[in-house]
Coordinates of C-alpha atoms in Angstrom, one line a residue:
Chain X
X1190 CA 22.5 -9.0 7.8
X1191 CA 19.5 -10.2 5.7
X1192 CA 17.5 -7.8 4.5
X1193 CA 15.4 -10.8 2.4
X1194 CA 14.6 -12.7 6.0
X1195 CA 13.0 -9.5 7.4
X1196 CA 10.9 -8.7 4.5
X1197 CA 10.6 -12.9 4.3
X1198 CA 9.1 -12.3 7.9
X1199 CA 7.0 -9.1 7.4
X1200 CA 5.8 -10.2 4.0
X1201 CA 4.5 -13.7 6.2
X1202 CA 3.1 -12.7 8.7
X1203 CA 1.0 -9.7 7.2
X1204 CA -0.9 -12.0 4.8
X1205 CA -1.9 -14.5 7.6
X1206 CA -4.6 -13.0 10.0
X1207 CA -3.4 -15.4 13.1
X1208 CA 0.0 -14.8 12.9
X1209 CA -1.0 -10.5 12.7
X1210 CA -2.6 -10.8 15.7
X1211 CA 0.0 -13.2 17.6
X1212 CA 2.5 -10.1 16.4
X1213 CA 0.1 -7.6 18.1
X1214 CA -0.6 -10.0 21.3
X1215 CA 3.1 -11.0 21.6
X1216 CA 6.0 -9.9 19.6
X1217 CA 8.9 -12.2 21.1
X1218 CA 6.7 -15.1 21.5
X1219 CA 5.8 -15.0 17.9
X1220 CA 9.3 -13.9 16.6
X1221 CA 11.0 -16.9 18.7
X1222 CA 8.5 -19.3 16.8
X1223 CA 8.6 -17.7 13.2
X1224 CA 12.6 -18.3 13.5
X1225 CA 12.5 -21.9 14.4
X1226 CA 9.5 -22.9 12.3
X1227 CA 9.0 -20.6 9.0
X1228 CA 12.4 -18.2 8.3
X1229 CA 13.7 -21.8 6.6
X1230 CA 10.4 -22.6 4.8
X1231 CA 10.9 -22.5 0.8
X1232 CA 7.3 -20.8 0.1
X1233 CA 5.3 -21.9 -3.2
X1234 CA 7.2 -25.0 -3.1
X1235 CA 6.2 -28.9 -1.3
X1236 CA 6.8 -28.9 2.3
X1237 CA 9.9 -30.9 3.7
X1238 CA 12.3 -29.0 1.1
X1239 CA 13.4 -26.4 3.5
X1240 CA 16.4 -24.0 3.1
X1241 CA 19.1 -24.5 6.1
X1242 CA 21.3 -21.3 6.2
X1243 CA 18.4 -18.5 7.0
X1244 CA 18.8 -16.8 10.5
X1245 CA 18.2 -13.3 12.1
X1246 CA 20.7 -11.4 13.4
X1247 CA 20.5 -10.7 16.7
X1248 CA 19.9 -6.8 16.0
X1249 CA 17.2 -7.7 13.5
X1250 CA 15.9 -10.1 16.0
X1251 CA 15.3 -7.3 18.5
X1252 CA 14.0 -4.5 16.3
X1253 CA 11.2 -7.3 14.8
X1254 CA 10.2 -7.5 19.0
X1255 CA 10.1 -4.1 19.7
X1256 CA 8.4 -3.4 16.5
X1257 CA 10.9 -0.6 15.8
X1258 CA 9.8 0.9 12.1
X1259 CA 12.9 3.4 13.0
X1260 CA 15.8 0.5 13.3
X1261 CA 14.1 -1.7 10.1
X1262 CA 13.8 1.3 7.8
X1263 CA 18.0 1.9 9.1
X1264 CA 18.6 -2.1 8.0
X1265 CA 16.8 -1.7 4.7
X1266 CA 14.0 -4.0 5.0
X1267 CA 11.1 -2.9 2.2
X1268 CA 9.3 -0.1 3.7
X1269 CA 6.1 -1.4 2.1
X1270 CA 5.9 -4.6 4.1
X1271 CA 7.0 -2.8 7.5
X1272 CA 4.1 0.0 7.0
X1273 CA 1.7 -2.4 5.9
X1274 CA 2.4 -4.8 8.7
X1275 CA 1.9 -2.5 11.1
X1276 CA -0.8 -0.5 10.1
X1277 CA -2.5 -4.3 10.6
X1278 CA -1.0 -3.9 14.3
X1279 CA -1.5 -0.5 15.2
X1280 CA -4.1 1.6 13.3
X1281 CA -6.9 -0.2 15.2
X1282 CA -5.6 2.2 17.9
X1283 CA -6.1 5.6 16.4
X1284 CA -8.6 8.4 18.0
X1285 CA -8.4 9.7 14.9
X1286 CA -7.9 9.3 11.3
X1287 CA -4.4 8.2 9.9
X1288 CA -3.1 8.8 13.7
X1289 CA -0.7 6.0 13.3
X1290 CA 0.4 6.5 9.8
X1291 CA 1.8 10.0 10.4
X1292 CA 3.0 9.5 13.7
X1293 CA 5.2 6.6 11.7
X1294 CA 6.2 9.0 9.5
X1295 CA 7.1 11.5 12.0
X1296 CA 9.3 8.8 13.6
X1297 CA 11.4 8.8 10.6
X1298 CA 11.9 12.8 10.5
X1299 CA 15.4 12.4 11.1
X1300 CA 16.3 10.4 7.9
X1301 CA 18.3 11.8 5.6
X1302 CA 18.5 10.9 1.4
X1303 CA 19.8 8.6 0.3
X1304 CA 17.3 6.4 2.4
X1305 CA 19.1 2.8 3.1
X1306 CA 19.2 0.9 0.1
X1307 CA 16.6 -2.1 -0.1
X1308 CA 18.2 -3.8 -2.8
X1309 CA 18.3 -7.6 -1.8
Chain F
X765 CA -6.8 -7.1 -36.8
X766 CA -7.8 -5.8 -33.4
X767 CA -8.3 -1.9 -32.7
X768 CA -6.9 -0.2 -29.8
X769 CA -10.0 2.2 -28.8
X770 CA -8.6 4.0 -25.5
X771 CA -5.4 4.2 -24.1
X772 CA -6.0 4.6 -20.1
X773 CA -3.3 6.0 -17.3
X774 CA -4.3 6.6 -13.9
X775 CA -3.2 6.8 -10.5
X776 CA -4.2 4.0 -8.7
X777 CA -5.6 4.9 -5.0
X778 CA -6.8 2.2 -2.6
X779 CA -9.1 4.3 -0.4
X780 CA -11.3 5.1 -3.3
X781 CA -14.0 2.7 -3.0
X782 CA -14.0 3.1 0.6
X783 CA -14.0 6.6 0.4
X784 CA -16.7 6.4 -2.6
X785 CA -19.0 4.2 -0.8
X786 CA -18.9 5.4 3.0
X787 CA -22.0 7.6 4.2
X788 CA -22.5 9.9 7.2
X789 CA -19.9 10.6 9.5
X790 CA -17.7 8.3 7.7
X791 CA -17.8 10.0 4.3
X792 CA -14.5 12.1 3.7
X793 CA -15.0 15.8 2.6
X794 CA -13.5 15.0 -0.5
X795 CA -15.4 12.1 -1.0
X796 CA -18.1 14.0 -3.3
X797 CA -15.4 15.6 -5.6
X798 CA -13.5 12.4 -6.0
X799 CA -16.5 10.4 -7.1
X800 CA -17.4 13.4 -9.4
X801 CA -13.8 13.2 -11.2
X802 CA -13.6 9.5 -11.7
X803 CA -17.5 9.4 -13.3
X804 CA -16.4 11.8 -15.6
X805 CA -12.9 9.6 -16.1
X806 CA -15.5 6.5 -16.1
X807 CA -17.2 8.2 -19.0
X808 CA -14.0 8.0 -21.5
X809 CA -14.3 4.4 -21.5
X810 CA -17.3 3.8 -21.5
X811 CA -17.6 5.8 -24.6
X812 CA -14.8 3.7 -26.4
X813 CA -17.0 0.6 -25.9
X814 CA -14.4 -1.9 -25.5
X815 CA -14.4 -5.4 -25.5
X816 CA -11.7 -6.7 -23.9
X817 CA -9.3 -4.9 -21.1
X818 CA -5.4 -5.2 -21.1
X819 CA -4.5 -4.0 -17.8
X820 CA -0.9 -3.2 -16.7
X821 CA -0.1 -2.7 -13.0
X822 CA 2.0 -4.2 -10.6
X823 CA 1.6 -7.1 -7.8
X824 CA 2.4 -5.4 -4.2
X825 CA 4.1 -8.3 -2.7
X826 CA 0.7 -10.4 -3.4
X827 CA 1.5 -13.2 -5.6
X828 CA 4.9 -12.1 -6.4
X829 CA 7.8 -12.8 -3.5
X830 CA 11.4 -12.1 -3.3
X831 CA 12.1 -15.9 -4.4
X832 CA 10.9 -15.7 -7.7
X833 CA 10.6 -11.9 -8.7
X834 CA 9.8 -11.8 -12.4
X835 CA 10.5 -8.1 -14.3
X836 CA 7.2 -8.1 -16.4
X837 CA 4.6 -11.4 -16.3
X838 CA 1.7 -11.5 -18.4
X839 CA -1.5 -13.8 -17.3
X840 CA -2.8 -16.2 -19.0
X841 CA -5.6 -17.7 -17.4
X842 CA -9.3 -17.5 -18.0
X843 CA -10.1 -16.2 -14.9
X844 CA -8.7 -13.9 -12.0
X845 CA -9.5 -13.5 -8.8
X846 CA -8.7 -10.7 -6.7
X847 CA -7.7 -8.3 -4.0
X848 CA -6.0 -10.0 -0.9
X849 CA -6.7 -10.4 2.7
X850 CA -4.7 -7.6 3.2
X851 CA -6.0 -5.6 1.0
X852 CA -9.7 -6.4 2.2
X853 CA -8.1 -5.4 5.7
X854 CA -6.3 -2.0 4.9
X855 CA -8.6 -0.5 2.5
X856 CA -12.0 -2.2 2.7
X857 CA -11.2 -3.8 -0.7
X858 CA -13.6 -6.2 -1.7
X859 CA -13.1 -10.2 -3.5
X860 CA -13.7 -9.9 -7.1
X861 CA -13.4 -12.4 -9.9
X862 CA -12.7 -11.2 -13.2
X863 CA -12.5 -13.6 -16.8
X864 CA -9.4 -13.3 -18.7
X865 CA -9.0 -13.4 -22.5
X866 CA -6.4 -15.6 -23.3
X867 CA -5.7 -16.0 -27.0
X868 CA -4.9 -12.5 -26.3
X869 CA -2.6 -13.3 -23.4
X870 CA -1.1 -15.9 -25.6
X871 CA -1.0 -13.4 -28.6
X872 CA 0.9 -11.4 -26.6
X873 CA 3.1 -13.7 -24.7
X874 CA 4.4 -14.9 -28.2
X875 CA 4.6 -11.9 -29.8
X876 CA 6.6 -10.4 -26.8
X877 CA 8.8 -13.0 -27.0
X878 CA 9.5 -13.0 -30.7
X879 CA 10.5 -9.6 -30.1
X880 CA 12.8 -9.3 -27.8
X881 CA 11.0 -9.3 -24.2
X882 CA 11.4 -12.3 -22.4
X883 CA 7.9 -12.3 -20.8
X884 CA 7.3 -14.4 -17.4
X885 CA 4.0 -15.8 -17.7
X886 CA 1.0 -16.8 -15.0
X887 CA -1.7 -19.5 -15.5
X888 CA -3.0 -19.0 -12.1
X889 CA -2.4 -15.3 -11.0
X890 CA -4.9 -13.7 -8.1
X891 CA -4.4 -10.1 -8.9
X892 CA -4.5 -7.0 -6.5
X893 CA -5.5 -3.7 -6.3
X894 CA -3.6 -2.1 -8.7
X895 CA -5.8 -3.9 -11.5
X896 CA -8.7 -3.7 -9.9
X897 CA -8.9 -0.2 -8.6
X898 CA -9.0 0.8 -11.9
X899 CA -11.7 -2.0 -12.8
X900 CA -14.1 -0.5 -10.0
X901 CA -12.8 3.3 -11.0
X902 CA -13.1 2.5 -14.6
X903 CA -15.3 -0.8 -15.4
X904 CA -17.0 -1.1 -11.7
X905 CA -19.5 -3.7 -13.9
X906 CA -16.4 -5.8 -14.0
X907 CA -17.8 -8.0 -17.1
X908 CA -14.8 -7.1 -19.8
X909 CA -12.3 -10.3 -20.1
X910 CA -8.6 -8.5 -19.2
X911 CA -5.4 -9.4 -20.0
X912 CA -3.1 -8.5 -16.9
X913 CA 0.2 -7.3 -17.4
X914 CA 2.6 -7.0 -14.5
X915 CA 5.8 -5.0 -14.0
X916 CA 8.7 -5.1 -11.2
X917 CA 8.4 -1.8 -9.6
X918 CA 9.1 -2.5 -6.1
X919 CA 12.0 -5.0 -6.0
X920 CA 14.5 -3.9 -7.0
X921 CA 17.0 -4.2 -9.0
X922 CA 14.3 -3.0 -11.6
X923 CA 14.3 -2.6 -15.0
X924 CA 15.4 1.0 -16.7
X925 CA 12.5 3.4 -17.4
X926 CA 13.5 3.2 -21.4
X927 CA 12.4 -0.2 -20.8
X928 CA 9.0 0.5 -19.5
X929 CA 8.9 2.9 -22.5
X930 CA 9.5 0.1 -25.3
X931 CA 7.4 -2.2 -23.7
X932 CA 4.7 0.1 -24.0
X933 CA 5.9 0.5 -27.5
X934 CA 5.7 -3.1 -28.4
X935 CA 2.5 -3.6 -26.7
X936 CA 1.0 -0.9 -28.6
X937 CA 2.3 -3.2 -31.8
X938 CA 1.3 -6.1 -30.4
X939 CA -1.8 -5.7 -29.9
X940 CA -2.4 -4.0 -33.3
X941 CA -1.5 -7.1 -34.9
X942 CA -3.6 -9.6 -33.1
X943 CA -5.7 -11.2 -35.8
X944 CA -9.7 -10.3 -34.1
X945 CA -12.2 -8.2 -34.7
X946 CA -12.3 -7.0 -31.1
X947 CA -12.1 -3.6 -29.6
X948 CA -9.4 -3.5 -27.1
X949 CA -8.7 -0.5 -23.9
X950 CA -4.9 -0.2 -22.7
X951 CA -5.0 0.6 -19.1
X952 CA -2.8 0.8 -16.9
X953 CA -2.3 2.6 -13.3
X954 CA 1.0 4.3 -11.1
X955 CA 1.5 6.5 -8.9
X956 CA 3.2 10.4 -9.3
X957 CA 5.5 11.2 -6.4
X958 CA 4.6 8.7 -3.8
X959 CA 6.4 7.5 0.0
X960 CA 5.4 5.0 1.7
X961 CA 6.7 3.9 5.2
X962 CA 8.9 6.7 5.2
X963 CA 8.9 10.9 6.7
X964 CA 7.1 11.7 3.7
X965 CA 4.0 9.6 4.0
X966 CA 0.4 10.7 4.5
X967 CA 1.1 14.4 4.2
X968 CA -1.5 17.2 3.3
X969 CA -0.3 16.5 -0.3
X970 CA 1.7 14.0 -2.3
X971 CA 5.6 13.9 -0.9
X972 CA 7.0 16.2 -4.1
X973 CA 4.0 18.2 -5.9
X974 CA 6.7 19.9 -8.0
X975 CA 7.5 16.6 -9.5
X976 CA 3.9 15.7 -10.3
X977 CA 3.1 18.9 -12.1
X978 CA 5.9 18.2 -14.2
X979 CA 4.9 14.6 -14.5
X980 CA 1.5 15.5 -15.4
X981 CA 2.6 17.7 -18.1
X982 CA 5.1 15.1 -19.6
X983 CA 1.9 12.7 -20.0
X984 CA -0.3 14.7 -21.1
X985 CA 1.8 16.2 -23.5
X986 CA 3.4 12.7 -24.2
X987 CA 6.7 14.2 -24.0
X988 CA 8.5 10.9 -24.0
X989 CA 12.2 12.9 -24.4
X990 CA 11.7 15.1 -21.3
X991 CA 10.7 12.5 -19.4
X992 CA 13.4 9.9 -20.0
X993 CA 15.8 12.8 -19.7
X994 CA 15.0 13.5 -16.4
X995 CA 13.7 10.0 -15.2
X996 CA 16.7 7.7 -13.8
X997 CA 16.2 4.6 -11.2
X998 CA 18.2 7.0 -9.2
X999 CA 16.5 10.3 -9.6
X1000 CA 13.1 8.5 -8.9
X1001 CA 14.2 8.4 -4.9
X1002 CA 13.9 12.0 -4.8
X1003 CA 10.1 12.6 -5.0
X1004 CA 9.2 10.0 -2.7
X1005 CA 10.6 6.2 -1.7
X1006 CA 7.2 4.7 -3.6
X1007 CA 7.8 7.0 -7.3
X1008 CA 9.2 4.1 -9.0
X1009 CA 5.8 3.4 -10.0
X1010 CA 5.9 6.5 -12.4
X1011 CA 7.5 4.1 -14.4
X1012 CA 3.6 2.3 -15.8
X1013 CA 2.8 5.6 -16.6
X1014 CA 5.9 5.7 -18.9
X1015 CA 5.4 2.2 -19.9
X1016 CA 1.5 3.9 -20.8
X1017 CA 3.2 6.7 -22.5
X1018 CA 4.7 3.9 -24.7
X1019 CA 1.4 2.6 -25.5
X1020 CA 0.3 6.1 -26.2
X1021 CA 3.2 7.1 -28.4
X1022 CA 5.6 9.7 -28.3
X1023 CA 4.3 13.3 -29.1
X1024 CA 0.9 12.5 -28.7
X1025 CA -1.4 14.5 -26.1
X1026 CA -4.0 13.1 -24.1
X1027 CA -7.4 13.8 -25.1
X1028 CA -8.3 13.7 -21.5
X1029 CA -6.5 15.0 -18.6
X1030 CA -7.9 15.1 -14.9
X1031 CA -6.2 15.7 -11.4
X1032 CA -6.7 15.8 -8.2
X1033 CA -5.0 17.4 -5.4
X1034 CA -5.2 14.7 -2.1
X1035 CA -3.9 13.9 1.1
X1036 CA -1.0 11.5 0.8
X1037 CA -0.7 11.6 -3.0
X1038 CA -2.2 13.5 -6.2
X1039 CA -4.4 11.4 -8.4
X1040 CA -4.2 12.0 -12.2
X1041 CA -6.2 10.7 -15.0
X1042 CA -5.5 10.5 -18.9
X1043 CA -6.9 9.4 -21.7
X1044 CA -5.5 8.5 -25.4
X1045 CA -7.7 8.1 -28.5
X1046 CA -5.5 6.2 -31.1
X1047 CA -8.6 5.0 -32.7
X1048 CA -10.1 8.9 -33.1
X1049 CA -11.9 10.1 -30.2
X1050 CA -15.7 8.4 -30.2
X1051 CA -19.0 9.9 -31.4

């Protein structure tokens, strides 16, 4: 499990406008094509020098598709990038103020502390 | 040498300046009070007349990644920009571009070093929200050069809360000793109890208002030993997944000193989390 390649793909994606709305429009198409082109990326460094060992899990594959807060909170990815992310995806939705946010949080009643560690 | 003239702590909220500058429909009910508070908080710096603005937060996953996570990085550029995309996007945040002092970054970079924190630096650092809420809360002019000062409080493994407490310390020495004539404002913004993407978020209150009342009375009472004896990495969980940032308040407590009481102290009770306002004097409180 990587906990550093799903907050390497929320923190991504979030800070690119394109790729937010490709998330939005079409979670597997965009998943599929951030695993083959960007999970190996180095970031801040020249292109071409890419890692080689970086790969979802097929459980973290599938709760980045169905945009599953519940199952990525469970793994431990950083609960800042999955709420920021998809506020960006979601809130444009509400009918009423913070309508998303709480109904995220509500989702998440059943956790118990400790919450799953986030350490990477 | 240089005079520290305020010592600043605040809560740093993102949905001020929307909140602040929406009209009509739009315009929260608390919108009035909110603005009321932070003019009066406005006013305790303003009256300190400062020159220059060291300004400690903390980089939300902006410039700083998982890659290359420093503990505590101090720019040195001569200017900033500011606020992010996302930021812009979320909260209605707007670009900003603030100049930076840098023989005081260096000043402090050196001196850090020298004694015994191993400072990360930036020469090219866009900075987010938690400096520049407090610019627009604070400074909304925005035409003070700043010296921003970041700390790890969202990757962890972090650094103990002592340590925020004798950073504070040092910088308080630090900038003492800087060899100008100019009048210099410590600020720096946190959060009390605090969740974010977890059950806890964007209640009627902050997640744990037992633990900011007890918060608020350890700053502004600057009661250094009951905070650290209560305030572990660990026992930060319990108010909220987000609290770690408590921790630039004690690292502001630092700055402020151990014993020594605010001269002003402001909250306010809101949705998701409570705001709270201090302000320290060390130079004697201005005419």
């Amino acid at each position: 499990m990587s906990k550093y390649l799903l907050n390497k793909f929320l923190f991504t994606v979030d800070r690119d406008p394109l790729l937010v709305e490709r998330y939005r429009e079409d979670p597997a198409e965009l998943v599929a094509w951030w695993e083959s082109t960007m999970a190996n990326d180095l970031l801040n460094c020249h292109s071409g020098e890419n890692t080689t060992w970086l790969a979802f899990t097929d459980e973290e594959r599938d709760a980045l598709i169905a945009r599953d807060q519940v199952r990525l909170f469970e793994f431990g990815a950083h609960p800042f990038l999955t709420l920021t992310l998809f506020i960006a995806v979601f809130e444009r939705d509400n009918t009423e103020p913070l309508e998303y946010q709480k109904a995220y949080g509500a989702s998440l009643a059943h956790v118990t502390r400790p919450y799953p560690d986030i350490a990477t | 040498m240089a005079s520290i003239v305020a010592v600043i702590a605040s809560t740093h909220h993102p949905f001020y300046y929307r909140a602040s500058t929406a009209t009509g429909d739009d315009r929260p009910p608390f919108a009035d009070e909110w603005v009321r508070k932070i003019t009066a908080f406005r006013e305790t710096l303003t009256r300190a007349n400062p020159d220059v603005l060291v300004m400690v937060g903390s980089d939300h996953f902006h410039q700083l990644w998982l890659d290359n996570m420093p503990q505590f990085l101090v720019g040195k550029a001569p200017f900033y920009d500011a606020n992010w995309y996302n930021e812009e996007r979320e909260f209605g945040l707007p670009k900003m571009r603030l100049q930076g002092q840098e023989d005081l970054s260096a000043h402090i970079l050196r001196a850090g070093l020298d004694s015994g924190f191993d400072l990360a630096f930036s020469n090219e650092l866009r900075i987010d929200h938690s400096v520049t809420c407090p610019i627009i809360t604070l400074r909304p002019e925005a035409d003070l050069p700043i010296v921003p000062i970041y700390t790890n409080i969202f990757a962890p493994p972090l650094p103990q809360p002592s340590r925020f407490v004798k950073l504070g310390e040092s910088i308080r020495t630090i900038i003492e000793q800087w060899p100008s004539h100019l009048r210099v404002a410590v600020i720096g913004t946190g959060h009390l109890s605090l969740e974010l993407g977890g059950p806890r978020q964007f209640g009627p209150q902050g997640p744990d208002p037992e633990f900011d009342q007890r918060a608020v009375q350890w700053i502004a009472n600057g009661d250094l030993d009951g905070c650290l004896r209560e305030v572990t990495l660990d026992s930060l969980h319990e108010p909220g997944n987000a609290t770690h940032g408590f921790m630039d308040f004690m690292l502001m407590m630092g700055v402020a000193g151990a014993g020594v009481k605010a001269d002003y102290v402001d909250t306010l009770d809101l949705f998701h989390t409570m705001e709270a306002y201090f302000t320290w004097y060390p130079s004697g409180a201005p005419a």
